[in-house]
Amino acid sequence: MLESHIITELKTLVGAANVSTENADLICYSYDATQQQFLPEVVVHPGSTEEISAVIKLANREKIPVFPRGAGSGFTGGALPTKGGIVLVTERLDQILLIDEENLVATVQPGVVTEQFQQAVEKVGLFYPPDPASLKFSTLGGNVAECAGGPRCVKYGVTKDYILGLEIVTPTGDIIRTGGPTMKGVVGYDLTKLMCGSEGTLGVITKIVIKLLPLPEAKKTMLVLFDSIDGAAQAVSAIIRGKIIPTTLEFMDAATIDCVRKATGLQVPDAARAVLIIEVDGDADVIDRQAAKIAEIIQPLGVVETRIATTAAESEALWQIRRSVSASLRKVNPDKFNEDICVPRSKVPEMIRKVDAIAGKYNIPIVNFGHAGDGNIHVNVMIDKKVPGELEKAEQAIEEVFRGALELGGTMSGEHGVGIAKAAYIPLELSPEASEYMKTIKRALDPNNILNPGKIFLDN
Amino acid sequence: MTKLKELEQYRAEIEQCVKCGACRAHCPVFGAEKHEGRVARGKVALAGALLDGKIGLEEKVLFDLSQCLLCGSCTAQCPNKVPTEEIVAAARRRIAREKGLSSFGRGMTTVLRRQKLLNLLAKTGGSMAKLLFKKLPESSGLRLRFPLPYLDPDRTLPEFTAKPFRERVPEWIEGEAGQPTVAFFTGCGINYMYPAVGEALLRALKFLGVSVVIPKDQGCCGLPAVSAGAGAAVEELAAQNLKALTARPVDFIVTACASCHAGLGKVYADLGAEYRALGAKVEDIFVFLANHGLPEKLAALPAAEKKVRVTYHDPCHLRTQGITREPRRILAALPQVEFVEMTGAGTCCGLGGTYSVYHYETSKQIGAKKATAIADSGAALVATDCPGCIMQLQDSINHAGGRQKAVHILELLNDALP
């Protein structure tokens, strides 16, 4: 337990109403989408950068671990208070501070919900492309900390490609700015990029300067059913070879289609063994041509059926199918291990075959879907933890999946990060020297190891 | 009698929550309060902790569990369809059993269970209205002159009627041969505050030639008692209504209140087969009217020279049961109405039954968003299908200084009928 004088001091720093040691609050800030639970000792809701700085200074002085938290929707445990201490909630910092239409730049606080930001910029004809599946509730601070991806990344890139600058509170409580609102800037190390995806271990993000694009005039969504995963994968390559980069190229394998069919009553012919959701955006007259060209290119590749949305509502309905995937998986088994490996996109069919073989070897259902356009596959290992031995089998299967992805020149995480879920597997991907290089940075910036300890690396 | 489900019986549903956080995007209370304890995910976690004995009925737990409108928005959008409103209601029943009902909950259930007392109070309220309340300039409601327990003086209230609706109308109204027979479950809102809505409903049914029974001994649907955690009162009221509504064979039981619709059609379902049979007959009035030819008859009416711009608010208890098209269909078919959609028509108004009594400040914050959306739509009227929503919408509009009026669609239908 934290000593009472610490709690008193925290209350002085951020106001008594924003500090809680009540059991109910500790429980409410003990979990995230990993379904693991760790109780903090205190939950703090600071209201400004200065308050965050003061809290971190206190934590650094007293060597109390601090766990920054946005919406708590991460899949790898990035926000879990694994070592007790302080959960530092950034949700009160929820203001869009500036949308600069002249320079196509915005400045926001970390607690702004991603979709609300997108809607705000779209109202003035601008566009913020990163669109994680959790966009309706995840926060931009969390998106930056984890370097969130999403379906549109195949054309537009991930969160870090839109972050021009940050204000951060360092692990010792200093307030610094990295980068800024210019499109170029090469003074010193690129700390902005270092912070993106650092999972809250190197600083607390308190302001974000974001690059915006003009909002594409129109978009067109297509759902294409294939008779094999190979057909779908060849379609991805064929489209890109055809010099079209769609906004999104999402795929679902046969197991995923079965899940969605059961959960939502989706009408899909039995012959469909893979699905691609393809979206193109741009000028209205261009996207019709692009959609027609895509349909033509992929037709010989085992297409069972093509559905093209003609209205925004129809487009939304197609996307709803993709969004319902994650939850529909529970119909397979109650416990889900959601991995997000990424391989070079031409290797997607090979990777799916590897995963299928692993599923067969361990006799565990594994369901694959994801962002085929950038080779990012969500591999969902479905088990019932209550069945003895299942958990161990799942862990072995996951390790083999990671090894398989790495053999193909891939990575074990495309967009979820490492957190605690993948920390044990880091040596598979990073050489000891590379790990040490990263740990040296952490040690230098956070000498007392107070900021999100135990994340990314097992022993930090 | 079979009892409403205990919290223990929701263990599987509680475990279905994968803590993804999707409910954060849809919970009106979380939208106003931004605290994990206020959102479905947090409340489900607390309910689970209660079941596992990891937490007791501490003040903070009671507070968080009281912070739910029971609107069902979370469940409607939940990837796993975790029934948070049912879990919270079951938790509240456990709280009421172990800690006792709140004083308001006690008073309210006492009154709701005793029809005569409710009649007396309503009539007294009606006859004393001039003394107790002052009329607002726009005649859109009343404000308190003197403080009364549980009523915020800042709140706009509708006028209580001196003569409840069910005392104004005969119990049986014969329709045309070949047309269905329906029972009209009036609910407290129409009976005591909006009798004109009830009269409009009877006119609409008469227009179609439907026979109507309005059982005198029907009572409150019990939803306020669900919200307060008063399980026994819910069961008593359900039994009373079952008896009243089955005394005469009917084809349908119609409601013009979203909450009553959910009470009769959904809450009672846990009480046994005869209640499920009752629930199967319950239809929202606009679903009934749409299925029985009203839109076609409205289309035949001459177009009005002057149209009034009207927007629609989805009551939670209809929206979460998928009833969104029929009320709009009827509304848009009215000859004097120019229908416009507003932003967020499907978000809760913030009333939540007893919620707004316990948490009026948050309730007002939620309502304020609605008032802005109504104003932005450019509508002069906001129509809906629930007396509770009408009360809250008008209160929110008045707080925002708007000039719009909240009405029941039936009132507009009444104006349109020849």
PDB file of N, CA and C in Angstrom, chain A residues 20 22-25 27-29 31-35 37 45 69-73 75 91 94 111 113 116 134 136-137 139 323 326-328 330 334 386, chain B residues 12 15-26 30 34-39 41-43 45-46 49 54-55 58-61 64 77-80:
ATOM      1  N   SER A  20      -8.282   8.582  -6.130  1.00  0.00           N
ATOM      2  CA  SER A  20      -9.129   7.618  -5.434  1.00  0.00           C
ATOM      3  C   SER A  20      -8.378   6.344  -5.078  1.00  0.00           C
ATOM      4  N   GLU A  22     -10.468   4.066  -3.513  1.00  0.00           N
ATOM      5  CA  GLU A  22     -11.659   3.236  -3.257  1.00  0.00           C
ATOM      6  C   GLU A  22     -11.548   1.927  -4.042  1.00  0.00           C
ATOM      7  N   ASN A  23     -11.967   0.839  -3.413  1.00  0.00           N
ATOM      8  CA  ASN A  23     -11.913  -0.471  -4.087  1.00  0.00           C
ATOM      9  C   ASN A  23     -12.606  -0.437  -5.446  1.00  0.00           C
ATOM     10  N   ALA A  24     -13.763   0.216  -5.490  1.00  0.00           N
ATOM     11  CA  ALA A  24     -14.540   0.230  -6.740  1.00  0.00           C
ATOM     12  C   ALA A  24     -13.714   0.861  -7.863  1.00  0.00           C
ATOM     13  N   ASP A  25     -13.006   1.940  -7.548  1.00  0.00           N
ATOM     14  CA  ASP A  25     -12.208   2.600  -8.583  1.00  0.00           C
ATOM     15  C   ASP A  25     -10.988   1.775  -8.956  1.00  0.00           C
ATOM     16  N   ILE A  27     -10.804  -1.396  -8.968  1.00  0.00           N
ATOM     17  CA  ILE A  27     -11.300  -2.470  -9.857  1.00  0.00           C
ATOM     18  C   ILE A  27     -11.564  -1.909 -11.257  1.00  0.00           C
ATOM     19  N   CYS A  28     -12.202  -0.735 -11.308  1.00  0.00           N
ATOM     20  CA  CYS A  28     -12.580  -0.178 -12.614  1.00  0.00           C
ATOM     21  C   CYS A  28     -11.374   0.218 -13.468  1.00  0.00           C
ATOM     22  N   TYR A  29     -10.225   0.395 -12.856  1.00  0.00           N
ATOM     23  CA  TYR A  29      -9.024   0.734 -13.628  1.00  0.00           C
ATOM     24  C   TYR A  29      -7.996  -0.382 -13.565  1.00  0.00           C
ATOM     25  N   TYR A  31      -8.269  -3.291 -15.571  1.00  0.00           N
ATOM     26  CA  TYR A  31      -8.348  -4.203 -16.710  1.00  0.00           C
ATOM     27  C   TYR A  31      -8.206  -3.450 -18.026  1.00  0.00           C
ATOM     28  N   ASP A  32      -8.024  -4.203 -19.086  1.00  0.00           N
ATOM     29  CA  ASP A  32      -8.151  -3.669 -20.439  1.00  0.00           C
ATOM     30  C   ASP A  32      -8.657  -4.805 -21.316  1.00  0.00           C
ATOM     31  N   ALA A  33      -8.519  -4.690 -22.620  1.00  0.00           N
ATOM     32  CA  ALA A  33      -9.120  -5.700 -23.500  1.00  0.00           C
ATOM     33  C   ALA A  33      -8.365  -7.026 -23.505  1.00  0.00           C
ATOM     34  N   THR A  34      -7.277  -7.124 -22.734  1.00  0.00           N
ATOM     35  CA  THR A  34      -6.601  -8.426 -22.622  1.00  0.00           C
ATOM     36  C   THR A  34      -7.353  -9.352 -21.674  1.00  0.00           C
ATOM     37  N   GLN A  35      -8.273  -8.795 -20.918  1.00  0.00           N
ATOM     38  CA  GLN A  35      -9.014  -9.518 -19.883  1.00  0.00           C
ATOM     39  C   GLN A  35      -8.123  -9.952 -18.731  1.00  0.00           C
ATOM     40  N   GLN A  37      -6.164  -8.773 -15.184  1.00  0.00           N
ATOM     41  CA  GLN A  37      -6.518  -7.795 -14.170  1.00  0.00           C
ATOM     42  C   GLN A  37      -5.372  -7.600 -13.172  1.00  0.00           C
ATOM     43  N   HIS A  45      -6.699  11.198 -11.750  1.00  0.00           N
ATOM     44  CA  HIS A  45      -7.242  11.822 -12.976  1.00  0.00           C
ATOM     45  C   HIS A  45      -6.734  13.259 -13.070  1.00  0.00           C
ATOM     46  N   ARG A  69      -2.890   5.772 -18.806  1.00  0.00           N
ATOM     47  CA  ARG A  69      -4.034   5.038 -19.339  1.00  0.00           C
ATOM     48  C   ARG A  69      -4.940   5.972 -20.132  1.00  0.00           C
ATOM     49  N   GLY A  70      -5.280   5.543 -21.343  1.00  0.00           N
ATOM     50  CA  GLY A  70      -6.273   6.281 -22.127  1.00  0.00           C
ATOM     51  C   GLY A  70      -7.623   5.640 -21.920  1.00  0.00           C
ATOM     52  N   ALA A  71      -8.126   4.963 -22.962  1.00  0.00           N
ATOM     53  CA  ALA A  71      -9.436   4.321 -22.840  1.00  0.00           C
ATOM     54  C   ALA A  71      -9.320   2.899 -22.282  1.00  0.00           C
ATOM     55  N   GLY A  72      -8.106   2.394 -22.161  1.00  0.00           N
ATOM     56  CA  GLY A  72      -7.957   1.017 -21.665  1.00  0.00           C
ATOM     57  C   GLY A  72      -8.529   0.001 -22.631  1.00  0.00           C
ATOM     58  N   SER A  73      -8.322   0.237 -23.925  1.00  0.00           N
ATOM     59  CA  SER A  73      -8.894  -0.679 -24.916  1.00  0.00           C
ATOM     60  C   SER A  73      -7.820  -1.488 -25.638  1.00  0.00           C
ATOM     61  N   PHE A  75      -4.928  -4.319 -26.599  1.00  0.00           N
ATOM     62  CA  PHE A  75      -4.987  -5.788 -26.625  1.00  0.00           C
ATOM     63  C   PHE A  75      -3.737  -6.452 -26.055  1.00  0.00           C
ATOM     64  N   GLU A  91      -7.951  10.936 -19.425  1.00  0.00           N
ATOM     65  CA  GLU A  91      -9.220  11.245 -20.106  1.00  0.00           C
ATOM     66  C   GLU A  91      -9.762  12.649 -19.853  1.00  0.00           C
ATOM     67  N   ASP A  94      -9.237  16.222 -22.796  1.00  0.00           N
ATOM     68  CA  ASP A  94      -9.997  15.723 -23.948  1.00  0.00           C
ATOM     69  C   ASP A  94     -10.392  16.830 -24.928  1.00  0.00           C
ATOM     70  N   GLY A 111      -6.649  12.769 -24.534  1.00  0.00           N
ATOM     71  CA  GLY A 111      -7.886  12.057 -24.203  1.00  0.00           C
ATOM     72  C   GLY A 111      -8.978  12.179 -25.256  1.00  0.00           C
ATOM     73  N   VAL A 113     -11.210  11.270 -28.208  1.00  0.00           N
ATOM     74  CA  VAL A 113     -11.549   9.982 -28.818  1.00  0.00           C
ATOM     75  C   VAL A 113     -11.321  10.077 -30.332  1.00  0.00           C
ATOM     76  N   GLN A 116     -14.168  11.022 -32.696  1.00  0.00           N
ATOM     77  CA  GLN A 116     -14.649  12.400 -32.520  1.00  0.00           C
ATOM     78  C   GLN A 116     -13.711  13.381 -33.221  1.00  0.00           C
ATOM     79  N   SER A 134     -10.990   0.141 -32.896  1.00  0.00           N
ATOM     80  CA  SER A 134     -11.540   0.724 -31.663  1.00  0.00           C
ATOM     81  C   SER A 134     -11.767   2.227 -31.786  1.00  0.00           C
ATOM     82  N   LYS A 136     -14.062   4.261 -32.237  1.00  0.00           N
ATOM     83  CA  LYS A 136     -15.199   4.925 -31.589  1.00  0.00           C
ATOM     84  C   LYS A 136     -14.942   5.194 -30.111  1.00  0.00           C
ATOM     85  N   PHE A 137     -13.982   4.479 -29.515  1.00  0.00           N
ATOM     86  CA  PHE A 137     -13.758   4.692 -28.082  1.00  0.00           C
ATOM     87  C   PHE A 137     -12.305   4.839 -27.674  1.00  0.00           C
ATOM     88  N   THR A 139      -8.538   6.439 -27.462  1.00  0.00           N
ATOM     89  CA  THR A 139      -8.121   7.842 -27.458  1.00  0.00           C
ATOM     90  C   THR A 139      -6.889   8.039 -28.337  1.00  0.00           C
ATOM     91  N   ARG A 323     -16.460  -5.417 -38.715  1.00  0.00           N
ATOM     92  CA  ARG A 323     -16.370  -5.011 -37.308  1.00  0.00           C
ATOM     93  C   ARG A 323     -16.959  -6.042 -36.359  1.00  0.00           C
ATOM     94  N   SER A 326     -14.552  -9.630 -34.507  1.00  0.00           N
ATOM     95  CA  SER A 326     -13.848  -9.846 -33.256  1.00  0.00           C
ATOM     96  C   SER A 326     -14.764 -10.482 -32.219  1.00  0.00           C
ATOM     97  N   ALA A 327     -15.955  -9.937 -32.098  1.00  0.00           N
ATOM     98  CA  ALA A 327     -16.869 -10.428 -31.067  1.00  0.00           C
ATOM     99  C   ALA A 327     -17.496 -11.770 -31.430  1.00  0.00           C
ATOM    100  N   SER A 328     -17.684 -11.985 -32.736  1.00  0.00           N
ATOM    101  CA  SER A 328     -18.369 -13.217 -33.132  1.00  0.00           C
ATOM    102  C   SER A 328     -17.505 -14.442 -32.846  1.00  0.00           C
ATOM    103  N   ARG A 330     -16.331 -15.453 -30.207  1.00  0.00           N
ATOM    104  CA  ARG A 330     -16.685 -16.147 -28.959  1.00  0.00           C
ATOM    105  C   ARG A 330     -17.568 -17.358 -29.205  1.00  0.00           C
ATOM    106  N   PRO A 334     -14.626 -19.630 -25.682  1.00  0.00           N
ATOM    107  CA  PRO A 334     -14.783 -18.430 -24.846  1.00  0.00           C
ATOM    108  C   PRO A 334     -13.539 -17.553 -24.746  1.00  0.00           C
ATOM    109  N   LYS A 386     -10.683 -23.066 -19.345  1.00  0.00           N
ATOM    110  CA  LYS A 386     -11.080 -23.984 -18.269  1.00  0.00           C
ATOM    111  C   LYS A 386     -10.705 -25.438 -18.610  1.00  0.00           C
TER     112      LYS A 386
ATOM    113  N   ALA B  12     -22.843 -15.985 -16.141  1.00  0.00           N
ATOM    114  CA  ALA B  12     -22.374 -16.263 -17.511  1.00  0.00           C
ATOM    115  C   ALA B  12     -22.373 -14.987 -18.350  1.00  0.00           C
ATOM    116  N   GLU B  15     -19.498 -12.816 -17.391  1.00  0.00           N
ATOM    117  CA  GLU B  15     -18.235 -13.330 -17.935  1.00  0.00           C
ATOM    118  C   GLU B  15     -18.135 -13.138 -19.447  1.00  0.00           C
ATOM    119  N   GLN B  16     -19.257 -12.862 -20.079  1.00  0.00           N
ATOM    120  CA  GLN B  16     -19.243 -12.608 -21.522  1.00  0.00           C
ATOM    121  C   GLN B  16     -18.577 -11.283 -21.871  1.00  0.00           C
ATOM    122  N   CYS B  17     -18.468 -10.383 -20.887  1.00  0.00           N
ATOM    123  CA  CYS B  17     -17.852  -9.074 -21.159  1.00  0.00           C
ATOM    124  C   CYS B  17     -16.360  -9.276 -21.340  1.00  0.00           C
ATOM    125  N   VAL B  18     -15.858  -8.924 -22.541  1.00  0.00           N
ATOM    126  CA  VAL B  18     -14.430  -9.112 -22.816  1.00  0.00           C
ATOM    127  C   VAL B  18     -13.655  -7.818 -22.564  1.00  0.00           C
ATOM    128  N   LYS B  19     -14.317  -6.835 -21.943  1.00  0.00           N
ATOM    129  CA  LYS B  19     -13.660  -5.586 -21.543  1.00  0.00           C
ATOM    130  C   LYS B  19     -13.054  -4.827 -22.730  1.00  0.00           C
ATOM    131  N   CYS B  20     -13.696  -4.938 -23.883  1.00  0.00           N
ATOM    132  CA  CYS B  20     -13.146  -4.284 -25.066  1.00  0.00           C
ATOM    133  C   CYS B  20     -13.294  -2.771 -24.996  1.00  0.00           C
ATOM    134  N   GLY B  21     -14.326  -2.313 -24.267  1.00  0.00           N
ATOM    135  CA  GLY B  21     -14.517  -0.871 -24.127  1.00  0.00           C
ATOM    136  C   GLY B  21     -15.485  -0.274 -25.133  1.00  0.00           C
ATOM    137  N   ALA B  22     -16.082  -1.093 -25.989  1.00  0.00           N
ATOM    138  CA  ALA B  22     -16.988  -0.552 -27.018  1.00  0.00           C
ATOM    139  C   ALA B  22     -18.131   0.237 -26.390  1.00  0.00           C
ATOM    140  N   CYS B  23     -18.570  -0.158 -25.204  1.00  0.00           N
ATOM    141  CA  CYS B  23     -19.689   0.530 -24.546  1.00  0.00           C
ATOM    142  C   CYS B  23     -19.358   1.992 -24.240  1.00  0.00           C
ATOM    143  N   ARG B  24     -18.074   2.303 -24.148  1.00  0.00           N
ATOM    144  CA  ARG B  24     -17.698   3.690 -23.853  1.00  0.00           C
ATOM    145  C   ARG B  24     -18.213   4.646 -24.921  1.00  0.00           C
ATOM    146  N   ALA B  25     -18.372   4.143 -26.140  1.00  0.00           N
ATOM    147  CA  ALA B  25     -18.814   5.027 -27.225  1.00  0.00           C
ATOM    148  C   ALA B  25     -20.318   5.278 -27.175  1.00  0.00           C
ATOM    149  N   HIS B  26     -21.057   4.490 -26.406  1.00  0.00           N
ATOM    150  CA  HIS B  26     -22.517   4.550 -26.506  1.00  0.00           C
ATOM    151  C   HIS B  26     -23.231   4.878 -25.205  1.00  0.00           C
ATOM    152  N   PHE B  30     -21.549   7.840 -19.347  1.00  0.00           N
ATOM    153  CA  PHE B  30     -20.099   7.944 -19.523  1.00  0.00           C
ATOM    154  C   PHE B  30     -19.754   9.175 -20.359  1.00  0.00           C
ATOM    155  N   LYS B  34     -17.278  10.605 -18.014  1.00  0.00           N
ATOM    156  CA  LYS B  34     -15.914  10.160 -18.330  1.00  0.00           C
ATOM    157  C   LYS B  34     -15.228   9.449 -17.163  1.00  0.00           C
ATOM    158  N   HIS B  35     -15.902   8.485 -16.603  1.00  0.00           N
ATOM    159  CA  HIS B  35     -15.298   7.714 -15.517  1.00  0.00           C
ATOM    160  C   HIS B  35     -15.659   6.248 -15.742  1.00  0.00           C
ATOM    161  N   GLU B  36     -14.679   5.385 -15.597  1.00  0.00           N
ATOM    162  CA  GLU B  36     -14.879   3.970 -15.897  1.00  0.00           C
ATOM    163  C   GLU B  36     -15.995   3.341 -15.052  1.00  0.00           C
ATOM    164  N   GLY B  37     -16.203   3.865 -13.874  1.00  0.00           N
ATOM    165  CA  GLY B  37     -17.270   3.324 -13.023  1.00  0.00           C
ATOM    166  C   GLY B  37     -18.658   3.627 -13.554  1.00  0.00           C
ATOM    167  N   ARG B  38     -18.746   4.574 -14.510  1.00  0.00           N
ATOM    168  CA  ARG B  38     -20.065   4.982 -15.008  1.00  0.00           C
ATOM    169  C   ARG B  38     -20.454   4.234 -16.284  1.00  0.00           C
ATOM    170  N   VAL B  39     -19.511   3.487 -16.842  1.00  0.00           N
ATOM    171  CA  VAL B  39     -19.786   2.866 -18.130  1.00  0.00           C
ATOM    172  C   VAL B  39     -20.088   1.378 -17.919  1.00  0.00           C
ATOM    173  N   ARG B  41     -18.876  -1.400 -19.002  1.00  0.00           N
ATOM    174  CA  ARG B  41     -17.733  -2.268 -18.707  1.00  0.00           C
ATOM    175  C   ARG B  41     -17.370  -2.208 -17.216  1.00  0.00           C
ATOM    176  N   GLY B  42     -17.371  -1.007 -16.655  1.00  0.00           N
ATOM    177  CA  GLY B  42     -17.034  -0.841 -15.242  1.00  0.00           C
ATOM    178  C   GLY B  42     -18.085  -1.457 -14.339  1.00  0.00           C
ATOM    179  N   LYS B  43     -19.348  -1.222 -14.685  1.00  0.00           N
ATOM    180  CA  LYS B  43     -20.429  -1.739 -13.826  1.00  0.00           C
ATOM    181  C   LYS B  43     -20.489  -3.266 -13.890  1.00  0.00           C
ATOM    182  N   ALA B  45     -17.884  -5.106 -14.396  1.00  0.00           N
ATOM    183  CA  ALA B  45     -16.727  -5.536 -13.588  1.00  0.00           C
ATOM    184  C   ALA B  45     -17.086  -5.501 -12.103  1.00  0.00           C
ATOM    185  N   LEU B  46     -17.796  -4.463 -11.693  1.00  0.00           N
ATOM    186  CA  LEU B  46     -18.176  -4.358 -10.275  1.00  0.00           C
ATOM    187  C   LEU B  46     -19.175  -5.455  -9.907  1.00  0.00           C
ATOM    188  N   ALA B  49     -17.226  -8.509  -9.446  1.00  0.00           N
ATOM    189  CA  ALA B  49     -16.470  -8.472  -8.187  1.00  0.00           C
ATOM    190  C   ALA B  49     -17.399  -8.736  -6.997  1.00  0.00           C
ATOM    191  N   LYS B  54     -15.200 -10.061  -4.073  1.00  0.00           N
ATOM    192  CA  LYS B  54     -13.980  -9.253  -4.044  1.00  0.00           C
ATOM    193  C   LYS B  54     -14.265  -7.826  -3.587  1.00  0.00           C
ATOM    194  N   ILE B  55     -15.529  -7.493  -3.526  1.00  0.00           N
ATOM    195  CA  ILE B  55     -15.920  -6.159  -3.070  1.00  0.00           C
ATOM    196  C   ILE B  55     -17.270  -6.297  -2.385  1.00  0.00           C
ATOM    197  N   GLU B  58     -20.093  -1.324  -0.847  1.00  0.00           N
ATOM    198  CA  GLU B  58     -19.526  -0.071  -0.353  1.00  0.00           C
ATOM    199  C   GLU B  58     -20.220   1.102  -1.034  1.00  0.00           C
ATOM    200  N   GLU B  59     -20.106   2.275  -0.404  1.00  0.00           N
ATOM    201  CA  GLU B  59     -20.769   3.480  -0.928  1.00  0.00           C
ATOM    202  C   GLU B  59     -20.454   3.711  -2.401  1.00  0.00           C
ATOM    203  N   LYS B  60     -19.175   3.558  -2.751  1.00  0.00           N
ATOM    204  CA  LYS B  60     -18.743   3.856  -4.116  1.00  0.00           C
ATOM    205  C   LYS B  60     -19.363   2.863  -5.104  1.00  0.00           C
ATOM    206  N   VAL B  61     -19.510   1.624  -4.676  1.00  0.00           N
ATOM    207  CA  VAL B  61     -20.128   0.613  -5.547  1.00  0.00           C
ATOM    208  C   VAL B  61     -21.598   0.974  -5.755  1.00  0.00           C
ATOM    209  N   ASP B  64     -21.748   3.944  -8.182  1.00  0.00           N
ATOM    210  CA  ASP B  64     -21.504   3.588  -9.593  1.00  0.00           C
ATOM    211  C   ASP B  64     -22.689   2.813 -10.178  1.00  0.00           C
ATOM    212  N   GLN B  77     -25.146  -2.085 -28.680  1.00  0.00           N
ATOM    213  CA  GLN B  77     -23.913  -1.932 -29.460  1.00  0.00           C
ATOM    214  C   GLN B  77     -22.831  -2.910 -29.036  1.00  0.00           C
ATOM    215  N   CYS B  78     -23.084  -3.662 -27.970  1.00  0.00           N
ATOM    216  CA  CYS B  78     -22.040  -4.546 -27.421  1.00  0.00           C
ATOM    217  C   CYS B  78     -21.776  -5.699 -28.382  1.00  0.00           C
ATOM    218  N   PRO B  79     -20.514  -5.941 -28.717  1.00  0.00           N
ATOM    219  CA  PRO B  79     -20.214  -7.053 -29.624  1.00  0.00           C
ATOM    220  C   PRO B  79     -20.698  -8.389 -29.070  1.00  0.00           C
ATOM    221  N   ASN B  80     -20.721  -8.528 -27.749  1.00  0.00           N
ATOM    222  CA  ASN B  80     -21.153  -9.793 -27.154  1.00  0.00           C
ATOM    223  C   ASN B  80     -22.553  -9.721 -26.560  1.00  0.00           C
TER     224      ASN B  80
END
